[in-house]
C-alpha atoms as a printed R data frame, in Angstrom:
    type eleno elety resid chain resno       x      y       z
1   ATOM     1    CA   MET     A     1 -52.366 72.218 -62.435
2   ATOM     2    CA   ALA     A     2 -49.622 73.182 -59.945
3   ATOM     3    CA   ARG     A     3 -46.161 73.676 -61.431
4   ATOM     4    CA   LYS     A     4 -43.274 71.433 -60.408
5   ATOM     5    CA   THR     A     5 -40.733 73.282 -58.250
6   ATOM     6    CA   CYS     A     6 -37.231 72.451 -56.993
7   ATOM     7    CA   ASN     A     7 -37.432 71.473 -53.327
8   ATOM     8    CA   PHE     A     8 -34.035 73.120 -52.681
9   ATOM     9    CA   CYS     A     9 -34.181 76.539 -54.353
10  ATOM    10    CA   GLY     A    10 -37.951 76.854 -55.020
11  ATOM    11    CA   ARG     A    11 -37.675 77.620 -58.777
12  ATOM    12    CA   ASN     A    12 -40.293 76.033 -61.031
13  ATOM    13    CA   ASP     A    13 -39.835 73.988 -64.197
14  ATOM    14    CA   ARG     A    14 -39.982 77.120 -66.412
15  ATOM    15    CA   GLU     A    15 -37.112 78.816 -64.587
16  ATOM    16    CA   VAL     A    16 -34.677 75.890 -64.775
17  ATOM    17    CA   LYS     A    17 -33.281 73.826 -67.680
18  ATOM    18    CA   LEU     A    18 -33.565 70.440 -65.930
19  ATOM    19    CA   LEU     A    19 -35.732 69.221 -63.072
20  ATOM    20    CA   ILE     A    20 -34.844 65.763 -61.724
21  ATOM    21    CA   THR     A    21 -37.794 63.863 -60.263
22  ATOM    22    CA   GLY     A    22 -37.430 62.015 -56.971
23  ATOM    23    CA   ILE     A    23 -39.845 59.883 -54.942
24  ATOM    24    CA   ASN     A    24 -41.397 62.818 -53.075
25  ATOM    25    CA   GLY     A    25 -39.793 65.862 -54.654
26  ATOM    26    CA   TYR     A    26 -37.628 67.517 -57.304
27  ATOM    27    CA   ILE     A    27 -34.127 68.984 -57.658
28  ATOM    28    CA   CYS     A    28 -32.848 71.296 -60.395
29  ATOM    29    CA   GLU     A    29 -29.512 70.964 -62.200
30  ATOM    30    CA   ASP     A    30 -27.870 73.839 -60.287
31  ATOM    31    CA   CYS     A    31 -28.764 72.392 -56.881
32  ATOM    32    CA   ALA     A    32 -27.633 68.929 -58.004
33  ATOM    33    CA   VAL     A    33 -24.188 70.305 -58.981
34  ATOM    34    CA   GLN     A    34 -23.886 72.157 -55.665
35  ATOM    35    CA   ALA     A    35 -24.858 69.010 -53.720
36  ATOM    36    CA   TYR     A    36 -22.202 67.021 -55.629
37  ATOM    37    CA   GLN     A    37 -19.541 69.640 -54.816
38  ATOM    38    CA   VAL     A    38 -20.452 69.601 -51.105
39  ATOM    39    CA   ALA     A    39 -20.319 65.770 -51.001
40  ATOM    40    CA   THR     A    40 -16.940 65.672 -52.792
41  ATOM    41    CA   ALA     A    41 -15.455 68.336 -50.498
42  ATOM    42    CA   ASN     A    42 -16.422 66.212 -47.491
43  ATOM    43    CA   GLY     A    43 -14.766 63.058 -48.835
44  ATOM    44    CA   TYR     A    44 -17.681 61.340 -50.599
45  ATOM    45    CA   GLY     A    45 -18.324 60.476 -54.221
46  ATOM    46    CA   PRO     A    46 -16.147 59.010 -57.008
47  ATOM    47    CA   ASP     A    47 -13.736 61.978 -57.077
48  ATOM    48    CA   ALA     A    48 -13.395 62.212 -53.307
49  ATOM    49    CA   ARG     A    49  -9.894 60.693 -53.153
50  ATOM    50    CA   HIS     A    50  -8.504 63.539 -55.260
51  ATOM    51    CA   THR     A    51  -9.661 66.103 -52.694
52  ATOM    52    CA   GLU     A    52  -9.007 64.180 -49.491
53  ATOM    53    CA   LYS     A    53  -6.461 65.449 -47.031
54  ATOM    54    CA   ALA     A    54  -3.131 63.755 -46.548
55  ATOM    55    CA   PHE     A    55  -3.037 61.139 -43.813
56  ATOM    56    CA   GLN     A    56  -2.267 62.779 -40.481
57  ATOM    57    CA   LEU     A    57  -0.356 61.010 -37.734
58  ATOM    58    CA   LYS     A    58   0.540 62.540 -34.384
59  ATOM    59    CA   ARG     A    59   4.128 61.390 -34.654
60  ATOM    60    CA   VAL     A    60   5.808 59.305 -37.338
61  ATOM    61    CA   PRO     A    61   8.271 56.813 -35.768
62  ATOM    62    CA   LYS     A    62  11.727 57.163 -37.290
63  ATOM    63    CA   PRO     A    63  13.431 54.102 -38.862
64  ATOM    64    CA   LYS     A    64  15.796 53.753 -35.876
65  ATOM    65    CA   GLU     A    65  12.841 53.790 -33.460
66  ATOM    66    CA   ILE     A    66  11.026 51.135 -35.489
67  ATOM    67    CA   LYS     A    67  14.170 48.961 -35.443
68  ATOM    68    CA   GLU     A    68  14.591 49.457 -31.678
69  ATOM    69    CA   HIS     A    69  11.016 48.217 -31.195
70  ATOM    70    CA   LEU     A    70  11.770 45.155 -33.334
71  ATOM    71    CA   ASP     A    71  14.999 44.513 -31.365
72  ATOM    72    CA   GLN     A    72  12.961 43.960 -28.186
73  ATOM    73    CA   TYR     A    73  11.179 40.944 -29.678
74  ATOM    74    CA   VAL     A    74  13.332 39.657 -32.566
75  ATOM    75    CA   ILE     A    75  16.960 38.614 -32.090
76  ATOM    76    CA   GLY     A    76  19.464 39.427 -34.862
77  ATOM    77    CA   GLN     A    77  18.321 39.854 -38.491
78  ATOM    78    CA   ASP     A    78  19.599 43.455 -38.509
79  ATOM    79    CA   GLU     A    79  19.617 43.652 -42.313
80  ATOM    80    CA   ALA     A    80  15.947 42.650 -42.619
81  ATOM    81    CA   LYS     A    81  14.981 44.982 -39.749
82  ATOM    82    CA   ARG     A    82  16.654 47.938 -41.464
83  ATOM    83    CA   PHE     A    83  14.879 47.257 -44.756
84  ATOM    84    CA   LEU     A    84  11.511 46.837 -43.017
85  ATOM    85    CA   SER     A    85  11.951 49.941 -40.855
86  ATOM    86    CA   VAL     A    86  12.769 52.120 -43.862
87  ATOM    87    CA   ALA     A    87   9.891 50.635 -45.901
88  ATOM    88    CA   VAL     A    88   7.341 51.334 -43.154
89  ATOM    89    CA   TYR     A    89   8.739 54.830 -42.483
90  ATOM    90    CA   ASN     A    90   8.568 55.707 -46.188
91  ATOM    91    CA   HIS     A    91   5.020 54.330 -46.269
92  ATOM    92    CA   TYR     A    92   4.040 56.784 -43.515
93  ATOM    93    CA   LYS     A    93   5.743 59.667 -45.338
94  ATOM    94    CA   ARG     A    94   4.032 58.697 -48.574
95  ATOM    95    CA   LEU     A    95   0.657 58.858 -46.848
96  ATOM    96    CA   GLN     A    96   1.489 62.305 -45.491
97  ATOM    97    CA   GLN     A    97   2.388 63.722 -48.894
98  ATOM    98    CA   PRO     A    98  -0.115 66.531 -49.680
99  ATOM    99    CA   MET     A    99  -2.482 65.600 -52.495
100 ATOM   100    CA   ALA     A   100  -1.863 68.984 -54.136
101 ATOM   101    CA   ASP     A   101   1.860 68.211 -54.471
102 ATOM   102    CA   ASN     A   102   1.839 66.733 -57.976
103 ATOM   103    CA   ASP     A   103   5.439 67.571 -58.930
104 ATOM   104    CA   VAL     A   104   6.929 64.350 -57.563
105 ATOM   105    CA   GLU     A   105   4.689 61.396 -56.816
106 ATOM   106    CA   ILE     A   106   6.338 58.978 -54.397
107 ATOM   107    CA   GLU     A   107   5.808 55.391 -55.477
108 ATOM   108    CA   LYS     A   108   5.450 52.645 -52.909
109 ATOM   109    CA   SER     A   109   8.218 50.105 -52.443
110 ATOM   110    CA   ASN     A   110   6.734 46.693 -51.715
111 ATOM   111    CA   VAL     A   111   9.115 44.355 -49.842
112 ATOM   112    CA   ILE     A   112   9.928 40.653 -50.207
113 ATOM   113    CA   LEU     A   113  11.627 38.821 -47.303
114 ATOM   114    CA   VAL     A   114  13.481 35.596 -48.049
115 ATOM   115    CA   GLY     A   115  14.691 33.283 -45.284
116 ATOM   116    CA   SER     A   116  14.581 29.652 -44.222
117 ATOM   117    CA   THR     A   117  11.900 28.409 -41.838
118 ATOM   118    CA   GLY     A   118  12.059 29.599 -38.225
119 ATOM   119    CA   THR     A   119  14.253 32.645 -38.881
120 ATOM   120    CA   GLY     A   120  11.583 35.195 -37.909
121 ATOM   121    CA   LYS     A   121   9.755 36.421 -41.033
122 ATOM   122    CA   THR     A   122   6.250 36.170 -39.588
123 ATOM   123    CA   LEU     A   123   7.463 37.297 -36.141
124 ATOM   124    CA   LEU     A   124   8.888 40.472 -37.695
125 ATOM   125    CA   ALA     A   125   5.518 41.162 -39.317
126 ATOM   126    CA   ARG     A   126   3.535 40.530 -36.126
127 ATOM   127    CA   THR     A   127   5.913 42.646 -34.048
128 ATOM   128    CA   ILE     A   128   5.777 45.582 -36.411
129 ATOM   129    CA   ALA     A   129   1.963 45.387 -36.384
130 ATOM   130    CA   ARG     A   130   1.955 46.294 -32.671
131 ATOM   131    CA   LEU     A   131   3.726 49.567 -33.412
132 ATOM   132    CA   LEU     A   132   1.673 50.772 -36.357
133 ATOM   133    CA   ASP     A   133  -1.189 53.249 -36.458
134 ATOM   134    CA   VAL     A   134  -2.401 51.873 -39.772
135 ATOM   135    CA   PRO     A   135  -4.476 48.718 -40.361
136 ATOM   136    CA   PHE     A   136  -2.269 45.638 -40.636
137 ATOM   137    CA   THR     A   137  -3.112 42.060 -41.555
138 ATOM   138    CA   ILE     A   138  -1.205 38.829 -42.209
139 ATOM   139    CA   VAL     A   139  -2.537 36.566 -44.964
140 ATOM   140    CA   ASP     A   140  -1.346 33.166 -46.150
141 ATOM   141    CA   ALA     A   141  -0.710 32.786 -49.885
142 ATOM   142    CA   THR     A   142  -1.291 29.021 -49.769
143 ATOM   143    CA   VAL     A   143  -5.089 29.416 -49.599
144 ATOM   144    CA   PHE     A   144  -5.370 31.338 -52.877
145 ATOM   145    CA   THR     A   145  -6.332 29.827 -56.213
146 ATOM   146    CA   GLU     A   146  -6.998 31.311 -59.623
147 ATOM   147    CA   ALA     A   147 -10.449 32.903 -59.918
148 ATOM   148    CA   GLY     A   148 -13.162 30.357 -60.601
149 ATOM   149    CA   TYR     A   149 -11.533 27.454 -58.749
150 ATOM   150    CA   VAL     A   150 -12.073 26.072 -55.243
151 ATOM   151    CA   GLY     A   151 -10.118 28.202 -52.787
152 ATOM   152    CA   GLU     A   152  -9.905 31.906 -52.012
153 ATOM   153    CA   ASP     A   153  -9.578 34.703 -54.565
154 ATOM   154    CA   VAL     A   154  -6.743 37.209 -54.120
155 ATOM   155    CA   GLU     A   155  -9.373 39.900 -53.386
156 ATOM   156    CA   SER     A   156  -9.945 38.226 -49.995
157 ATOM   157    CA   ILE     A   157  -6.613 39.815 -48.937
158 ATOM   158    CA   LEU     A   158  -8.404 43.162 -48.962
159 ATOM   159    CA   THR     A   159 -11.478 41.658 -47.271
160 ATOM   160    CA   ARG     A   160  -9.320 40.861 -44.239
161 ATOM   161    CA   LEU     A   161  -7.710 44.318 -44.250
162 ATOM   162    CA   LEU     A   162 -11.183 45.847 -44.479
163 ATOM   163    CA   GLN     A   163 -12.324 43.796 -41.483
164 ATOM   164    CA   VAL     A   164  -9.271 44.866 -39.447
165 ATOM   165    CA   ALA     A   165 -10.113 48.514 -40.255
166 ATOM   166    CA   ASP     A   166 -13.756 48.004 -39.106
167 ATOM   167    CA   TYR     A   167 -14.907 48.478 -42.703
168 ATOM   168    CA   ASP     A   168 -13.418 51.995 -42.841
169 ATOM   169    CA   VAL     A   169 -12.411 52.282 -46.521
170 ATOM   170    CA   GLU     A   170 -10.228 55.360 -45.901
171 ATOM   171    CA   ALA     A   171  -8.186 53.504 -43.273
172 ATOM   172    CA   THR     A   172  -8.040 50.331 -45.399
173 ATOM   173    CA   GLN     A   173  -6.513 52.253 -48.306
174 ATOM   174    CA   ARG     A   174  -3.481 53.214 -46.195
175 ATOM   175    CA   GLY     A   175  -2.929 49.800 -44.587
176 ATOM   176    CA   ILE     A   176  -0.102 47.279 -44.713
177 ATOM   177    CA   VAL     A   177  -0.493 43.624 -45.768
178 ATOM   178    CA   PHE     A   178   1.992 40.840 -44.989
179 ATOM   179    CA   VAL     A   179   1.603 38.007 -47.512
180 ATOM   180    CA   ASP     A   180   3.204 34.926 -45.939
181 ATOM   181    CA   GLU     A   181   4.338 31.769 -47.779
182 ATOM   182    CA   ILE     A   182   4.708 33.655 -51.082
183 ATOM   183    CA   ASP     A   183   7.064 30.903 -52.293
184 ATOM   184    CA   LYS     A   184   4.217 28.363 -52.246
185 ATOM   185    CA   ILE     A   185   2.626 29.996 -55.317
186 ATOM   186    CA   ALA     A   186   5.807 29.606 -57.389
187 ATOM   187    CA   ARG     A   187   5.433 28.175 -60.873
188 ATOM   188    CA   LYS     A   188   5.957 24.419 -60.625
189 ATOM   189    CA   THR     A   189   8.016 24.123 -63.846
190 ATOM   190    CA   ASP     A   190   9.578 26.380 -66.441
191 ATOM   191    CA   ASN     A   191   7.849 24.469 -69.234
192 ATOM   192    CA   PRO     A   192   4.420 25.841 -70.209
193 ATOM   193    CA   SER     A   193   1.661 23.334 -69.540
194 ATOM   194    CA   ILE     A   194  -1.608 22.757 -71.364
195 ATOM   195    CA   THR     A   195  -3.304 22.550 -67.952
196 ATOM   196    CA   ARG     A   196  -3.709 25.565 -65.681
197 ATOM   197    CA   ASP     A   197  -1.419 26.084 -62.681
198 ATOM   198    CA   VAL     A   198  -4.394 27.232 -60.620
199 ATOM   199    CA   SER     A   199  -2.596 27.735 -57.299
200 ATOM   200    CA   GLY     A   200   0.739 28.851 -58.737
201 ATOM   201    CA   GLU     A   201   1.211 31.131 -61.730
202 ATOM   202    CA   GLY     A   202  -2.526 31.903 -61.875
203 ATOM   203    CA   VAL     A   203  -2.376 33.403 -58.362
204 ATOM   204    CA   GLN     A   204   0.788 35.357 -59.200
205 ATOM   205    CA   GLN     A   205  -0.978 36.948 -62.148
206 ATOM   206    CA   GLY     A   206  -3.960 37.767 -59.945
207 ATOM   207    CA   LEU     A   207  -1.652 39.567 -57.498
208 ATOM   208    CA   LEU     A   208  -0.047 41.814 -60.122
209 ATOM   209    CA   LYS     A   209  -2.643 44.598 -60.247
210 ATOM   210    CA   LEU     A   210  -3.212 44.351 -56.517
211 ATOM   211    CA   LEU     A   211   0.480 45.021 -55.775
212 ATOM   212    CA   GLU     A   212   0.870 47.783 -58.334
213 ATOM   213    CA   GLY     A   213  -2.275 49.708 -57.465
214 ATOM   214    CA   THR     A   214  -5.814 49.519 -58.788
215 ATOM   215    CA   VAL     A   215  -9.407 49.889 -57.634
216 ATOM   216    CA   VAL     A   216 -10.676 46.466 -56.558
217 ATOM   217    CA   ASN     A   217 -14.300 45.553 -55.834
218 ATOM   218    CA   VAL     A   218 -13.968 43.800 -52.480
219 ATOM   219    CA   PRO     A   219 -16.620 41.422 -51.104
220 ATOM   220    CA   PRO     A   220 -16.895 42.575 -47.453
221 ATOM   221    CA   LYS     A   221 -17.936 39.114 -46.158
222 ATOM   222    CA   GLY     A   222 -15.698 36.999 -48.388
223 ATOM   223    CA   GLY     A   223 -16.310 35.732 -51.903
224 ATOM   224    CA   ARG     A   224 -18.431 32.731 -52.739
225 ATOM   225    CA   LYS     A   225 -20.580 32.188 -49.640
226 ATOM   226    CA   HIS     A   226 -22.377 35.531 -49.989
227 ATOM   227    CA   PRO     A   227 -22.905 36.074 -53.723
228 ATOM   228    CA   ASP     A   228 -25.625 38.729 -53.245
229 ATOM   229    CA   GLN     A   229 -23.546 41.130 -51.130
230 ATOM   230    CA   GLU     A   230 -22.672 44.620 -52.336
231 ATOM   231    CA   TYR     A   231 -19.023 45.098 -53.253
232 ATOM   232    CA   ILE     A   232 -16.894 47.848 -51.711
233 ATOM   233    CA   PRO     A   233 -14.403 49.585 -54.064
234 ATOM   234    CA   VAL     A   234 -10.920 49.778 -52.475
235 ATOM   235    CA   ASP     A   235  -7.961 51.600 -54.054
236 ATOM   236    CA   THR     A   236  -4.691 49.692 -53.468
237 ATOM   237    CA   HIS     A   237  -2.304 52.460 -54.616
238 ATOM   238    CA   ASN     A   238  -1.420 53.328 -50.986
239 ATOM   239    CA   ILE     A   239  -1.466 49.823 -49.504
240 ATOM   240    CA   LEU     A   240   2.042 48.536 -48.711
241 ATOM   241    CA   PHE     A   241   2.610 44.829 -49.405
242 ATOM   242    CA   ILE     A   242   5.325 42.899 -47.552
243 ATOM   243    CA   CYS     A   243   5.820 39.343 -48.820
244 ATOM   244    CA   GLY     A   244   7.718 36.582 -47.040
245 ATOM   245    CA   GLY     A   245   8.722 33.056 -47.955
246 ATOM   246    CA   ALA     A   246  11.171 30.300 -47.048
247 ATOM   247    CA   PHE     A   247  12.045 29.508 -50.696
248 ATOM   248    CA   ASP     A   248  13.324 26.099 -49.657
249 ATOM   249    CA   GLY     A   249  16.037 24.994 -52.076
250 ATOM   250    CA   ILE     A   250  16.777 28.436 -53.519
251 ATOM   251    CA   GLU     A   251  20.340 28.115 -52.183
252 ATOM   252    CA   ARG     A   252  20.982 25.644 -55.023
253 ATOM   253    CA   LYS     A   253  19.852 28.264 -57.545
254 ATOM   254    CA   ILE     A   254  22.159 30.844 -55.937
255 ATOM   255    CA   ALA     A   255  25.095 28.403 -55.946
256 ATOM   256    CA   GLN     A   256  24.529 27.544 -59.621
257 ATOM   257    CA   ARG     A   257  24.432 31.224 -60.571
258 ATOM   258    CA   MET     A   258  27.565 32.114 -58.599
259 ATOM   259    CA   ASN     A   259  29.562 29.266 -60.150
260 ATOM   260    CA   THR     A   260  28.395 29.926 -63.702
261 ATOM   261    CA   HIS     A   261  31.293 32.138 -64.772
262 ATOM   262    CA   VAL     A   262  34.195 30.411 -63.057
263 ATOM   263    CA   VAL     A   263  37.049 30.793 -65.535
264 ATOM   264    CA   GLY     A   264  40.711 31.284 -64.583
265 ATOM   265    CA   TYR     A   265  42.634 31.440 -61.337
266 ATOM   266    CA   ASN     A   266  41.215 34.774 -60.153
267 ATOM   267    CA   SER     A   267  37.599 33.606 -60.347
268 ATOM   268    CA   VAL     A   268  38.444 30.436 -58.389
269 ATOM   269    CA   GLN     A   269  39.899 32.597 -55.639
270 ATOM   270    CA   HIS     A   270  36.705 34.664 -55.684
271 ATOM   271    CA   VAL     A   271  34.555 31.561 -55.247
272 ATOM   272    CA   ARG     A   272  36.512 30.593 -52.138
273 ATOM   273    CA   LYS     A   273  35.432 33.835 -50.453
274 ATOM   274    CA   ILE     A   274  31.767 32.876 -50.687
275 ATOM   275    CA   ASP     A   275  30.176 31.965 -47.342
276 ATOM   276    CA   LYS     A   276  28.681 28.594 -48.210
277 ATOM   277    CA   ASP     A   277  26.836 28.391 -44.873
278 ATOM   278    CA   ASP     A   278  24.839 31.536 -45.668
279 ATOM   279    CA   LEU     A   279  24.225 31.652 -49.413
280 ATOM   280    CA   MET     A   280  20.971 33.555 -48.860
281 ATOM   281    CA   GLN     A   281  22.897 36.830 -48.434
282 ATOM   282    CA   TYR     A   282  23.828 36.705 -52.143
283 ATOM   283    CA   ILE     A   283  20.214 36.470 -53.357
284 ATOM   284    CA   VAL     A   284  19.172 38.624 -56.330
285 ATOM   285    CA   PRO     A   285  15.846 38.904 -58.222
286 ATOM   286    CA   GLN     A   286  17.207 36.538 -60.884
287 ATOM   287    CA   ASP     A   287  17.192 33.724 -58.278
288 ATOM   288    CA   LEU     A   288  13.507 34.316 -57.507
289 ATOM   289    CA   LYS     A   289  12.766 33.991 -61.222
290 ATOM   290    CA   SER     A   290  14.702 30.687 -61.344
291 ATOM   291    CA   PHE     A   291  12.682 29.473 -58.359
292 ATOM   292    CA   GLY     A   292   9.364 30.068 -60.113
293 ATOM   293    CA   LEU     A   293   8.153 33.636 -59.501
294 ATOM   294    CA   ILE     A   294   7.114 35.386 -62.715
295 ATOM   295    CA   PRO     A   295   9.187 38.475 -63.685
296 ATOM   296    CA   GLU     A   296   6.133 40.765 -63.540
297 ATOM   297    CA   LEU     A   297   5.593 39.889 -59.858
298 ATOM   298    CA   ILE     A   298   9.280 40.306 -58.978
299 ATOM   299    CA   GLY     A   299   9.240 43.746 -60.616
300 ATOM   300    CA   ARG     A   300   6.413 44.828 -58.321
301 ATOM   301    CA   LEU     A   301   8.435 43.802 -55.234
302 ATOM   302    CA   PRO     A   302  11.459 46.096 -55.698
303 ATOM   303    CA   VAL     A   303  12.908 45.776 -52.174
304 ATOM   304    CA   LEU     A   304  14.489 42.330 -51.726
305 ATOM   305    CA   THR     A   305  16.081 41.392 -48.404
306 ATOM   306    CA   TYR     A   306  17.047 38.175 -46.629
307 ATOM   307    CA   LEU     A   307  17.113 36.679 -43.142
308 ATOM   308    CA   ASN     A   308  20.250 34.983 -41.844
309 ATOM   309    CA   PRO     A   309  20.151 31.331 -40.737
310 ATOM   310    CA   LEU     A   310  20.208 31.078 -36.947
311 ATOM   311    CA   ASP     A   311  23.461 29.923 -35.354
312 ATOM   312    CA   ARG     A   312  23.952 28.574 -31.838
313 ATOM   313    CA   ASP     A   313  24.425 32.003 -30.201
314 ATOM   314    CA   ALA     A   314  21.283 33.393 -31.881
315 ATOM   315    CA   LEU     A   315  19.190 30.422 -30.725
316 ATOM   316    CA   MET     A   316  20.460 30.844 -27.162
317 ATOM   317    CA   ARG     A   317  19.526 34.531 -27.195
318 ATOM   318    CA   ILE     A   318  16.105 33.763 -28.706
319 ATOM   319    CA   LEU     A   319  15.490 31.310 -25.868
320 ATOM   320    CA   THR     A   320  16.074 33.879 -23.109
321 ATOM   321    CA   GLU     A   321  16.338 37.537 -24.236
322 ATOM   322    CA   PRO     A   322  13.148 38.742 -25.998
323 ATOM   323    CA   LYS     A   323  10.303 40.242 -23.944
324 ATOM   324    CA   ASN     A   324   8.128 37.219 -24.676
325 ATOM   325    CA   SER     A   325  10.900 34.607 -24.876
326 ATOM   326    CA   ILE     A   326   9.996 30.924 -24.490
327 ATOM   327    CA   ILE     A   327  11.732 30.616 -21.116
328 ATOM   328    CA   LYS     A   328   9.932 33.712 -19.760
329 ATOM   329    CA   GLN     A   329   6.608 32.239 -20.897
330 ATOM   330    CA   TYR     A   330   7.172 29.037 -18.901
331 ATOM   331    CA   GLU     A   331   8.400 31.012 -15.887
332 ATOM   332    CA   LYS     A   332   5.154 33.012 -16.045
333 ATOM   333    CA   LEU     A   333   3.052 29.828 -16.274
334 ATOM   334    CA   PHE     A   334   4.687 28.402 -13.128
335 ATOM   335    CA   ASP     A   335   4.549 31.772 -11.353
336 ATOM   336    CA   MET     A   336   0.753 31.730 -11.731
337 ATOM   337    CA   ASP     A   337   0.802 28.602  -9.534
338 ATOM   338    CA   GLY     A   338   3.139 30.298  -7.038
339 ATOM   339    CA   ILE     A   339   6.187 28.304  -8.170
340 ATOM   340    CA   LYS     A   340   9.533 29.881  -9.054
341 ATOM   341    CA   LEU     A   341  10.925 28.158 -12.146
342 ATOM   342    CA   THR     A   342  14.613 28.442 -13.088
343 ATOM   343    CA   PHE     A   343  16.660 26.912 -15.889
344 ATOM   344    CA   ALA     A   344  20.310 26.022 -15.381
345 ATOM   345    CA   GLN     A   345  22.619 27.329 -18.096
346 ATOM   346    CA   GLU     A   346  23.653 23.767 -18.963
347 ATOM   347    CA   ALA     A   347  19.982 22.834 -19.498
348 ATOM   348    CA   LEU     A   348  19.587 25.704 -21.965
349 ATOM   349    CA   GLU     A   349  22.632 24.458 -23.862
350 ATOM   350    CA   VAL     A   350  21.108 20.973 -24.108
351 ATOM   351    CA   ILE     A   351  17.913 22.488 -25.576
352 ATOM   352    CA   VAL     A   352  19.846 24.619 -28.100
353 ATOM   353    CA   ASP     A   353  22.015 21.662 -29.189
354 ATOM   354    CA   LYS     A   354  18.889 19.611 -29.874
355 ATOM   355    CA   ALA     A   355  17.342 22.511 -31.851
356 ATOM   356    CA   ILE     A   356  20.446 22.712 -34.054
357 ATOM   357    CA   ASP     A   357  20.109 18.995 -34.805
358 ATOM   358    CA   TYR     A   358  16.511 19.493 -35.998
359 ATOM   359    CA   LYS     A   359  17.336 22.528 -38.195
360 ATOM   360    CA   LEU     A   360  13.888 24.003 -37.577
361 ATOM   361    CA   GLY     A   361  15.126 27.394 -36.417
362 ATOM   362    CA   ALA     A   362  13.390 29.161 -33.531
363 ATOM   363    CA   ARG     A   363  10.223 27.075 -33.994
364 ATOM   364    CA   GLY     A   364  12.119 23.947 -32.967
365 ATOM   365    CA   LEU     A   365  12.950 25.479 -29.574
366 ATOM   366    CA   ARG     A   366   9.300 25.549 -28.534
367 ATOM   367    CA   SER     A   367   8.664 21.837 -29.158
368 ATOM   368    CA   ILE     A   368  11.883 20.866 -27.341
369 ATOM   369    CA   VAL     A   369  11.126 22.973 -24.254
370 ATOM   370    CA   GLU     A   370   7.567 21.587 -24.267
371 ATOM   371    CA   SER     A   371   8.952 18.016 -24.210
372 ATOM   372    CA   VAL     A   372  11.356 18.874 -21.407
373 ATOM   373    CA   MET     A   373   8.652 20.516 -19.285
374 ATOM   374    CA   MET     A   374   5.692 18.193 -19.940
375 ATOM   375    CA   ASP     A   375   6.114 15.937 -16.880
376 ATOM   376    CA   ALA     A   376   6.892 18.900 -14.628
377 ATOM   377    CA   MET     A   377   3.804 20.797 -15.803
378 ATOM   378    CA   PHE     A   378   1.677 17.709 -15.175
379 ATOM   379    CA   GLU     A   379   2.945 16.816 -11.683
380 ATOM   380    CA   ILE     A   380   4.245 19.956  -9.942
381 ATOM   381    CA   PRO     A   381   0.949 21.969  -9.717
382 ATOM   382    CA   SER     A   382  -0.402 19.165  -7.472
383 ATOM   383    CA   LYS     A   383   2.659 19.267  -5.201
384 ATOM   384    CA   ARG     A   384   3.456 21.858  -2.547
385 ATOM   385    CA   LEU     A   385   6.654 23.104  -4.161
386 ATOM   386    CA   LYS     A   386   7.804 26.718  -4.028
387 ATOM   387    CA   SER     A   387  10.574 26.377  -6.630
388 ATOM   388    CA   PHE     A   388  11.776 24.067  -9.364
389 ATOM   389    CA   THR     A   389  15.089 24.053 -11.258
390 ATOM   390    CA   VAL     A   390  15.563 22.426 -14.644
391 ATOM   391    CA   THR     A   391  19.062 20.916 -14.775
392 ATOM   392    CA   ALA     A   392  20.978 19.511 -17.758
393 ATOM   393    CA   GLU     A   393  20.490 15.976 -16.414
394 ATOM   394    CA   TYR     A   394  16.729 16.489 -16.071
395 ATOM   395    CA   ALA     A   395  16.504 17.948 -19.614
396 ATOM   396    CA   GLN     A   396  18.464 15.047 -21.130
397 ATOM   397    CA   GLN     A   397  16.354 12.553 -19.193
398 ATOM   398    CA   GLN     A   398  13.098 14.073 -20.436
399 ATOM   399    CA   LEU     A   399  14.320 14.266 -24.024
400 ATOM   400    CA   GLY     A   400  15.507 10.649 -23.797
401 ATOM   401    CA   LYS     A   401  12.050  9.371 -22.934
402 ATOM   402    CA   SER     A   402  10.225 11.637 -25.399
403 ATOM   403    CA   HIS     A   403   9.502 10.988 -29.075
404 ATOM   404    CA   LEU     A   404  11.996 13.766 -29.918
405 ATOM   405    CA   ASN     A   405  15.011 11.591 -29.107
């Protein structure tokens, strides 16, 4: 009877301690160890991430350059831009840290953006995504429920990042995720309930390990519709999470906290210095806890910044200045029909005044301009006009006959 021999080194079963049987051959213990070492050195296997090279980027954009890119598309919000620029820059540097450098391990600083609706939280995220050389995705926290209930599991965050990275796990593990509407998963009440808060506190608890860093088994096609799919392990230690939310009503929490210790003449004077029109600038983690975020989640979002409410000047600049401003979009639409569209300054002021009345921020501008331009967009392409000017009288007339009046 022929002796069994290793198909790699040719030694038989007497010359080796262990001979592993395959479908059509054998491998000895020495060759198996060497094969494992070769696979690990090339970035495969369970220990591959300990031997992988640091992330290489041709040129890391400096914080000032990131902010300058944001300035082209987002008006104002300098404080939030600075925080975001530094967070993204540090994320790049963290990825470039050599794996062998174990003296100081740089921890990631997840960010939470707080600002009322229409101030530019999602726009900041989308704009920064254009600049990045790492996978970036925006997810909505409102779709998540606690595991086992109808809705999406928090792991689907990584499914989307994986899809953006074309299922490249290495690229996914250095990506950035913007979690929008984070305030919608706030705990509904401070009193513990006998029923589960399946879309509130349950989701917050599910996010904890994800934010801090752990290996998650990610369903590549989503969760419940494909139960037989193979899961892909993704390490979240190097994924930067940026969370944003309107936190509607948190100003009351801030006001209560700032008036708590009002005793004596000096403290009354101090209260008078508070800008009551922009209480958001005084936000601290304690206010997020009062609103309904659990302390464990707040602790994993160490960088807290705010977005200013938009005043009249900011809304006017938003209307005209950015590269893809609303006015430039309508001018482009008319230009495609060979018509030169212009807006009189007084017409812009009418639009901004109406937007201030609605208190919907920059989002309100779009619906107002749409109402003003609806009749013109319907009729003018059929006419032989070379130019059209929107005057204040025309804008007021259109708004008067629209449902927005």
